[in-house]
Amino acid sequence: MTDSMPAEDPQLEAKWRSWELELVISGALIVALFQVPGLLDSLLAKMLAHLSREVFVIPWMAIYMAQLVLYPIIFTFFLHFLLRGFWVGLIGLSSAFKGGIDWQRIEVQPLERSFFQSIGIGIPSLTARVDRICSSLFSILFSIIIIFFSIGLLLFLVALPISLLISFVFPDLHVANLFTVVFFVALAGVLLPRSLALWLCRGMKKDPGWASQHPATLQRGYRLYGFTHYALLGFLLSPIMLTFLSSFRKRVINVVQTVIMTGVVAVILLNLFFMRGDIGLNSFVYFPEPALETGMDPMHYDSLRPPNAYFQKPTIQSDMIRDPFVRLFIPFRPRVDNPRVAEICPDVVGFRADGIVLAFEDSVGDEASRRAALDCLAGFYAIELNGRAIQPEFLFTSHAPSNVKGILTYVPVESLPSGQHLLKITKVALPSKAEEEEAIEGEDSRRVSYIPFWK
């Protein structure tokens, strides 16, 4: 008994001829798509430097939704690349050994022979199964992407404009809270018509002739159900899902979707935790991190920090100072410094609203208001040089080339002797709300920044 390849099929031959193109496309897209998560993380970091906590949630959610779609696409292309390569190998094996498995020449136990033959083991059956998986992968993937995409449309075409409009009319309301409330109201508004349609037409379940007896109610049910169907992109999702439902058990489909969606969210969360340093592998048992006054953090130095890198820490031009002044820049962090100013300096007037601002509403205030804001920000920090308190004059500025906004001062060091020196920046005690915002910042909640330099 032999296991041979099936009869030639023009459609199958065309599919076999396309494998090279499929592998090239999958390989190219894998390489290209692997660059995108880093770009999104970089974009998110740049936004973090310019937005308050209330406003930041909107671009954060947009990028998070993009990553929810992106990671499954990368995984699917990678899996497709491997499986299609495996499929090509099976085709090559079938071409080299056209007779397939010759059971007469194999010395196996009778039980093994009977078992293998009962399950139809062979290259053609394995080739067909792998090809079926490859053909189904993208349908499964895009069914999940369509779900995320429909939620994204609801978020950014409905919830976002409405919440921004409300916050523009009522500036005291937080955009993030509005955004969340409006989204869930909109989601309920989209799902409710479907539930109402099923309730109106519940008689169809018991009486096959109900539809002909209640045509007006049926049409109302169609319209209500159709609203949810089209609003959630059911015209794209339903053909895929109904095909799978008719081919597989519903429990299997639900398990596969749950595993995939849970896996995607888990990968993104793990990536976030790794980036924040909450999870990692570390064997530096006797190496303090951070080293504080006994170490130096490269993020404190423009010359050591990667170009255009996002930073939230005080910084100077270099670890080796050849200039007569140390250029000290302290970033302004809207997520922390906005509540600081509001509580420590309640008399300081803001120059614009938090969030969407029209050009004609922007204001630079008068010199007194600008000076009051600058003095308030400068008062957040106590600065010491080699243990001696100093009170330098600050100016508002934007750090080049990162465009991070903050305050800048120049500390004279020309009279210092050659050798190591230490610049110490201590944050003043904060009131309750600002303390809470500081805690959210994680590692940047440390009170003291130590910046050693050499002259």
Coordinates of C-alpha atoms in Angstrom, one line a residue:
M1 CA 0.0 0.0 0.0
T2 CA 1.4 3.4 -0.9
D3 CA 0.5 7.0 -0.1
S4 CA 0.6 9.0 -3.3
M5 CA -0.1 12.6 -4.2
P6 CA -3.6 13.6 -5.3
A7 CA -4.5 14.1 -8.9
E8 CA -3.3 17.3 -10.5
D9 CA -5.7 20.2 -9.9
P10 CA -5.2 23.5 -11.9
Q11 CA -6.3 25.5 -8.9
L12 CA -3.8 23.6 -6.6
E13 CA -1.1 24.0 -9.2
A14 CA -1.7 27.8 -9.2
K15 CA -1.5 27.8 -5.4
W16 CA 1.8 25.9 -5.5
R17 CA 3.2 28.3 -8.0
S18 CA 2.4 31.3 -5.7
W19 CA 4.3 30.0 -2.7
E20 CA 7.4 32.0 -3.6
L21 CA 5.5 35.2 -3.7
E22 CA 3.8 34.5 -0.4
L23 CA 7.1 33.8 1.3
V24 CA 8.6 37.0 -0.1
I25 CA 5.7 39.1 0.9
S26 CA 5.5 37.6 4.4
G27 CA 9.2 38.0 5.0
A28 CA 9.3 41.6 3.8
L29 CA 6.3 42.5 5.9
I30 CA 7.8 40.8 9.0
V31 CA 11.0 42.9 8.6
A32 CA 9.0 46.1 8.0
L33 CA 6.4 45.6 10.8
F34 CA 9.0 44.8 13.4
Q35 CA 10.2 48.5 13.1
V36 CA 6.8 49.9 13.8
P37 CA 6.4 49.1 17.6
G38 CA 9.6 51.0 18.3
L39 CA 8.4 54.0 16.3
L40 CA 5.1 53.9 18.2
D41 CA 6.9 53.8 21.6
S42 CA 9.1 56.7 20.6
L43 CA 6.1 58.7 19.5
L44 CA 4.4 57.9 22.8
A45 CA 7.5 59.0 24.7
K46 CA 7.6 62.3 22.9
M47 CA 3.9 63.0 23.6
L48 CA 4.5 62.2 27.3
A49 CA 6.8 65.1 27.5
H50 CA 4.2 67.6 26.3
L51 CA 0.9 66.5 27.6
S52 CA -0.8 66.4 31.0
R53 CA -2.1 63.2 32.5
E54 CA -5.7 64.1 31.6
V55 CA -4.9 64.8 27.9
F56 CA -2.2 62.1 27.5
V57 CA -4.7 59.3 27.8
I58 CA -6.2 60.0 24.4
P59 CA -3.0 59.5 22.3
W60 CA -2.0 56.7 24.6
M61 CA -5.2 54.9 23.9
A62 CA -4.7 55.5 20.1
I63 CA -1.2 54.0 20.2
Y64 CA -2.3 51.2 22.5
M65 CA -5.1 50.3 20.0
A66 CA -2.6 50.4 17.1
Q67 CA -0.3 48.0 19.0
L68 CA -3.3 45.7 19.7
V69 CA -3.7 45.4 16.0
L70 CA 0.0 45.5 15.1
Y71 CA 1.3 42.6 17.3
P72 CA -1.3 40.1 16.0
I73 CA -0.4 41.0 12.4
I74 CA 3.4 40.5 13.1
F75 CA 2.7 37.2 14.8
T76 CA 0.4 36.0 12.0
F77 CA 2.9 36.9 9.3
F78 CA 5.7 35.2 11.2
L79 CA 3.6 32.1 11.8
H80 CA 2.4 32.1 8.1
F81 CA 6.1 32.4 7.0
L82 CA 7.1 29.4 9.0
L83 CA 4.1 27.3 8.1
R84 CA 4.3 28.1 4.4
G85 CA 8.0 27.3 4.4
F86 CA 7.1 24.0 6.1
W87 CA 4.5 23.5 3.4
V88 CA 7.1 24.1 0.7
G89 CA 9.3 21.5 2.3
L90 CA 6.5 19.0 2.3
I91 CA 5.8 19.6 -1.4
G92 CA 9.5 19.1 -2.1
L93 CA 9.5 15.8 -0.1
S94 CA 6.5 14.6 -2.1
S95 CA 8.2 15.4 -5.3
A96 CA 11.4 13.5 -4.3
F97 CA 9.4 10.5 -3.0
K98 CA 6.4 10.3 -5.2
G99 CA 5.3 7.0 -3.9
G100 CA 4.8 8.4 -0.4
I101 CA 4.9 5.9 2.5
D102 CA 5.5 2.3 1.4
W103 CA 4.1 0.3 4.3
Q104 CA 5.5 -2.9 2.9
R105 CA 9.1 -1.7 3.4
I106 CA 8.6 -0.3 6.9
E107 CA 9.3 -2.5 9.9
V108 CA 7.0 -1.3 12.6
Q109 CA 4.9 -3.0 15.2
P110 CA 1.4 -4.1 14.0
L111 CA -0.2 -1.7 16.4
E112 CA 1.8 1.2 15.1
R113 CA 1.0 0.3 11.5
S114 CA -2.7 0.0 12.3
F115 CA -2.7 3.3 14.2
F116 CA -0.9 5.2 11.5
Q117 CA -3.2 3.8 8.8
S118 CA -6.3 4.5 10.8
I119 CA -5.5 8.2 11.1
G120 CA -4.5 8.5 7.5
I121 CA -1.0 9.6 8.2
G122 CA 1.0 10.7 5.1
I123 CA 2.6 13.6 3.3
P124 CA -0.5 14.6 1.2
S125 CA -2.8 14.8 4.3
L126 CA -0.2 16.7 6.3
T127 CA 0.3 19.1 3.3
A128 CA -3.4 19.7 3.0
R129 CA -3.7 20.4 6.7
V130 CA -0.8 22.8 6.8
D131 CA -2.2 24.6 3.7
R132 CA -5.6 24.8 5.3
I133 CA -4.1 26.4 8.4
C134 CA -2.1 28.9 6.2
S135 CA -5.3 29.8 4.3
S136 CA -7.3 30.3 7.5
L137 CA -4.7 32.3 9.5
F138 CA -5.4 35.6 8.0
S139 CA -9.2 35.2 8.2
I140 CA -8.8 34.5 11.9
L141 CA -6.4 37.4 12.3
F142 CA -8.6 39.9 10.5
S143 CA -11.7 38.9 12.3
I144 CA -9.9 40.0 15.5
I145 CA -8.5 43.1 13.9
I146 CA -12.0 44.1 12.6
I147 CA -13.3 43.8 16.2
F148 CA -10.5 46.1 17.5
F149 CA -10.9 48.4 14.5
S150 CA -14.7 48.8 15.1
I151 CA -13.9 49.7 18.7
G152 CA -11.3 52.1 17.5
L153 CA -13.7 53.8 15.2
L154 CA -16.2 54.2 18.1
L155 CA -13.4 55.6 20.2
F156 CA -12.0 58.2 17.8
L157 CA -14.8 59.0 15.5
V158 CA -17.5 59.2 18.1
A159 CA -16.2 59.4 21.7
L160 CA -13.2 61.6 21.0
P161 CA -15.0 64.4 19.1
I162 CA -17.9 64.5 21.5
S163 CA -15.7 64.6 24.6
L164 CA -13.4 67.3 23.1
L165 CA -16.5 69.4 22.2
I166 CA -17.9 69.0 25.7
S167 CA -14.5 69.9 27.3
F168 CA -14.3 72.9 25.0
V169 CA -17.7 74.2 26.2
F170 CA -17.0 73.2 29.8
P171 CA -13.2 73.5 30.3
D172 CA -13.3 72.5 34.0
L173 CA -14.3 68.9 33.0
H174 CA -11.4 66.5 32.5
V175 CA -11.0 65.2 28.9
A176 CA -10.0 61.7 30.0
N177 CA -13.0 61.2 32.2
L178 CA -15.3 62.6 29.5
F179 CA -13.7 60.4 26.9
T180 CA -14.3 57.2 29.0
V181 CA -17.9 58.1 29.9
V182 CA -18.8 59.1 26.3
F183 CA -17.2 55.9 24.9
F184 CA -19.2 53.6 27.1
V185 CA -22.4 55.5 26.4
A186 CA -21.7 55.3 22.7
L187 CA -20.9 51.5 23.0
A188 CA -24.2 51.0 24.8
G189 CA -26.0 53.0 22.1
V190 CA -24.5 50.7 19.4
L191 CA -25.2 47.4 21.2
L192 CA -28.7 48.3 22.5
P193 CA -30.5 48.2 19.1
R194 CA -29.3 44.6 18.6
S195 CA -30.7 43.5 22.0
L196 CA -33.9 45.4 21.3
A197 CA -34.3 43.8 17.9
L198 CA -33.8 40.3 19.4
W199 CA -36.4 41.1 22.0
L200 CA -39.0 42.5 19.5
C201 CA -38.6 39.4 17.3
R202 CA -38.3 36.9 20.1
G203 CA -41.5 35.2 18.7
M204 CA -39.5 33.9 15.7
K205 CA -37.7 31.4 18.0
K206 CA -40.9 29.6 19.0
D207 CA -43.2 30.1 16.0
P208 CA -41.9 29.6 12.4
G209 CA -44.8 31.6 11.0
W210 CA -44.3 34.6 13.3
A211 CA -42.4 36.6 10.6
S212 CA -45.3 36.4 8.1
Q213 CA -47.8 37.4 10.8
H214 CA -45.8 40.5 12.0
P215 CA -44.1 42.0 9.0
A216 CA -44.0 45.5 10.4
T217 CA -42.3 44.3 13.6
L218 CA -39.9 42.2 11.5
Q219 CA -38.9 45.3 9.5
R220 CA -38.2 47.3 12.7
G221 CA -36.1 44.4 13.9
Y222 CA -34.2 44.4 10.7
R223 CA -33.5 48.1 10.9
L224 CA -32.4 47.9 14.6
Y225 CA -30.2 44.9 14.1
G226 CA -28.8 46.3 10.9
F227 CA -27.7 49.5 12.8
T228 CA -25.5 47.4 15.1
H229 CA -24.4 45.2 12.3
Y230 CA -23.1 48.0 10.2
A231 CA -21.8 50.1 13.1
L232 CA -19.6 47.3 14.3
L233 CA -18.5 46.4 10.7
G234 CA -20.5 43.2 10.8
F235 CA -20.6 43.2 7.0
L236 CA -16.9 42.4 7.1
L237 CA -16.8 40.2 10.2
S238 CA -20.0 38.1 9.8
P239 CA -19.1 36.2 6.6
I240 CA -15.8 35.1 8.3
M241 CA -17.4 34.2 11.6
L242 CA -20.4 32.4 10.1
T243 CA -18.1 30.3 7.9
F244 CA -16.1 29.3 10.9
L245 CA -19.2 28.6 12.9
S246 CA -20.5 26.3 10.2
S247 CA -17.2 24.5 10.0
F248 CA -16.1 24.3 13.6
R249 CA -17.7 24.0 17.0
K250 CA -18.5 27.3 18.6
R251 CA -16.6 26.4 21.7
V252 CA -13.4 25.9 19.7
I253 CA -13.8 29.2 18.0
N254 CA -14.4 31.0 21.3
V255 CA -11.4 29.4 22.9
V256 CA -9.1 30.3 19.9
Q257 CA -10.3 33.9 19.9
T258 CA -10.0 34.2 23.7
V259 CA -6.5 32.8 23.6
I260 CA -5.4 35.0 20.8
M261 CA -6.8 38.2 22.3
T262 CA -5.5 37.4 25.8
G263 CA -2.1 36.6 24.3
V264 CA -2.0 39.9 22.4
V265 CA -2.9 42.0 25.5
A266 CA -0.4 40.0 27.6
V267 CA 2.4 40.6 25.1
I268 CA 1.7 44.4 25.1
L269 CA 1.6 44.5 28.9
L270 CA 4.8 42.5 29.3
N271 CA 6.4 44.9 26.8
L272 CA 5.3 47.8 28.8
F273 CA 6.5 46.3 32.1
F274 CA 9.9 45.5 30.5
M275 CA 10.2 49.0 29.2
R276 CA 9.4 50.5 32.6
G277 CA 11.9 48.1 34.3
D278 CA 9.2 46.5 36.4
I279 CA 10.1 43.0 35.1
G280 CA 13.5 41.8 33.9
L281 CA 16.4 39.5 34.3
N282 CA 19.2 40.8 36.5
S283 CA 22.3 39.1 38.0
F284 CA 24.0 42.3 39.3
V285 CA 23.7 41.3 42.9
Y286 CA 26.2 43.8 44.2
F287 CA 25.5 46.7 41.8
P288 CA 23.1 49.3 43.2
E289 CA 20.5 50.6 40.8
P290 CA 20.2 53.5 41.0
A291 CA 23.6 54.3 42.4
L292 CA 22.5 57.8 43.5
E293 CA 25.4 59.8 44.9
T294 CA 27.9 56.9 44.1
G295 CA 27.1 56.7 40.4
M296 CA 26.3 58.7 37.3
D297 CA 23.1 58.4 35.1
P298 CA 23.8 58.9 31.4
M299 CA 20.3 60.4 31.1
H300 CA 21.6 63.5 33.0
Y301 CA 24.1 64.4 30.2
D302 CA 23.3 65.7 26.7
S303 CA 26.6 64.2 25.4
L304 CA 25.8 60.7 26.7
R305 CA 22.1 60.5 26.1
P306 CA 20.9 59.0 22.8
P307 CA 19.9 61.7 20.2
N308 CA 16.3 62.8 20.5
A309 CA 15.8 60.5 23.5
Y310 CA 12.8 61.3 25.8
F311 CA 13.9 62.3 29.3
Q312 CA 12.3 63.7 32.4
K313 CA 15.4 64.2 34.5
P314 CA 17.6 67.3 35.1
T315 CA 20.4 67.4 32.5
I316 CA 23.7 69.2 31.9
Q317 CA 25.7 69.5 28.7
S318 CA 28.4 66.9 29.4
D319 CA 30.1 64.8 32.1
M320 CA 33.4 66.7 31.1
I321 CA 33.0 70.4 31.5
R322 CA 35.4 72.7 29.6
D323 CA 33.1 75.7 29.7
P324 CA 33.0 78.4 32.4
F325 CA 29.4 77.5 33.1
V326 CA 27.4 74.3 33.6
R327 CA 24.1 74.5 31.6
L328 CA 21.5 73.0 33.9
F329 CA 18.1 72.2 32.3
I330 CA 15.1 70.9 34.4
P331 CA 12.2 69.6 32.3
F332 CA 8.7 70.8 32.8
R333 CA 6.5 67.7 33.2
P334 CA 2.8 68.6 32.7
R335 CA 1.6 65.4 34.4
V336 CA 3.4 66.4 37.6
D337 CA 4.1 70.1 37.4
N338 CA 0.6 71.3 36.6
P339 CA -0.9 70.0 39.9
R340 CA 2.3 71.3 41.6
V341 CA 1.8 74.8 40.5
A342 CA -2.0 74.7 41.1
E343 CA -1.5 73.7 44.8
I344 CA 1.8 75.4 45.7
C345 CA 1.2 78.6 43.8
P346 CA -2.6 79.1 43.6
D347 CA -2.1 82.8 42.6
V348 CA -0.3 81.9 39.4
V349 CA -2.6 82.2 36.4
G350 CA -2.4 79.6 33.6
F351 CA -1.6 80.9 30.1
R352 CA -4.0 78.5 28.3
A353 CA -6.5 75.7 29.0
D354 CA -5.3 72.1 29.3
G355 CA -6.1 70.2 26.1
I356 CA -7.5 71.6 22.8
V357 CA -6.7 75.3 22.6
L358 CA -7.5 77.6 19.7
A359 CA -4.8 80.0 18.6
F360 CA -6.8 83.1 19.5
E361 CA -7.2 81.8 23.0
D362 CA -3.5 81.3 23.6
S363 CA -1.9 83.9 25.9
V364 CA 1.6 84.7 27.1
G365 CA 0.3 87.0 29.9
D366 CA 2.2 90.0 31.1
E367 CA 5.7 90.1 32.5
A368 CA 4.5 89.9 36.1
S369 CA 2.5 86.7 35.4
R370 CA 5.4 85.1 33.5
R371 CA 7.8 86.0 36.3
A372 CA 5.4 84.5 38.9
A373 CA 5.2 81.2 37.0
L374 CA 8.9 81.1 36.6
D375 CA 9.6 81.8 40.2
C376 CA 7.1 79.1 41.2
L377 CA 8.7 76.5 39.0
A378 CA 12.2 77.5 40.2
G379 CA 11.1 77.2 43.8
F380 CA 10.3 73.5 43.3
Y381 CA 14.1 72.7 43.4
A382 CA 16.9 73.2 45.9
I383 CA 20.2 73.2 44.1
E384 CA 23.6 72.5 45.7
L385 CA 27.1 72.5 44.1
N386 CA 29.6 70.4 46.1
G387 CA 27.4 70.7 49.2
R388 CA 26.9 74.5 49.0
A389 CA 23.5 75.8 48.3
I390 CA 23.2 78.1 45.3
Q391 CA 20.2 80.1 43.9
P392 CA 20.7 80.6 40.2
E393 CA 18.4 82.6 38.0
F394 CA 16.2 80.5 35.6
L395 CA 14.6 81.1 32.2
F396 CA 11.9 79.4 30.3
T397 CA 13.3 77.4 27.3
S398 CA 12.9 74.4 25.0
H399 CA 15.6 71.9 25.1
A400 CA 17.2 71.3 21.6
P401 CA 16.9 69.1 19.7
S402 CA 14.3 67.1 21.8
N403 CA 12.0 70.2 22.1
V404 CA 11.3 69.2 25.8
K405 CA 10.1 72.4 27.6
G406 CA 11.5 73.4 30.9
I407 CA 13.6 75.9 32.9
L408 CA 17.3 76.7 32.3
T409 CA 20.1 78.2 34.3
Y410 CA 23.8 78.5 34.1
V411 CA 26.0 77.6 37.1
P412 CA 29.4 79.2 37.1
V413 CA 32.2 76.7 37.6
E414 CA 35.3 78.6 36.3
S415 CA 36.7 79.0 39.7
L416 CA 36.4 75.3 40.7
P417 CA 39.6 73.2 40.8
S418 CA 40.2 70.4 38.4
G419 CA 38.6 67.1 39.4
Q420 CA 35.2 65.6 40.3
H421 CA 32.4 67.9 41.4
L422 CA 28.7 67.1 42.3
L423 CA 25.6 69.0 41.4
K424 CA 22.6 68.0 43.6
I425 CA 19.0 68.9 42.7
T426 CA 16.4 68.2 45.4
K427 CA 12.7 68.5 45.0
V428 CA 10.8 70.4 47.6
A429 CA 8.1 68.8 49.7
L430 CA 4.9 68.5 47.7
P431 CA 1.2 68.8 48.7
S432 CA -1.0 65.8 48.6
K433 CA -2.3 65.9 45.0
A434 CA 1.2 66.6 43.5
E435 CA 2.6 63.8 45.7
E436 CA 0.0 61.4 44.2
E437 CA 1.0 62.5 40.6
E438 CA 4.7 62.0 41.6
A439 CA 4.0 58.4 42.7
I440 CA 2.5 57.6 39.3
E441 CA 5.7 58.6 37.7
G442 CA 7.5 55.6 39.1
E443 CA 11.3 55.9 39.2
D444 CA 11.2 59.7 38.6
S445 CA 9.5 60.2 42.0
R446 CA 13.0 60.1 43.6
R447 CA 13.5 63.3 45.5
V448 CA 17.2 63.9 44.7
S449 CA 19.1 63.9 41.4
Y450 CA 22.9 63.6 41.6
I451 CA 24.9 64.8 38.6
P452 CA 28.6 64.4 39.0
F453 CA 30.9 66.1 36.5
W454 CA 34.6 66.6 35.9
K455 CA 36.5 69.8 35.1

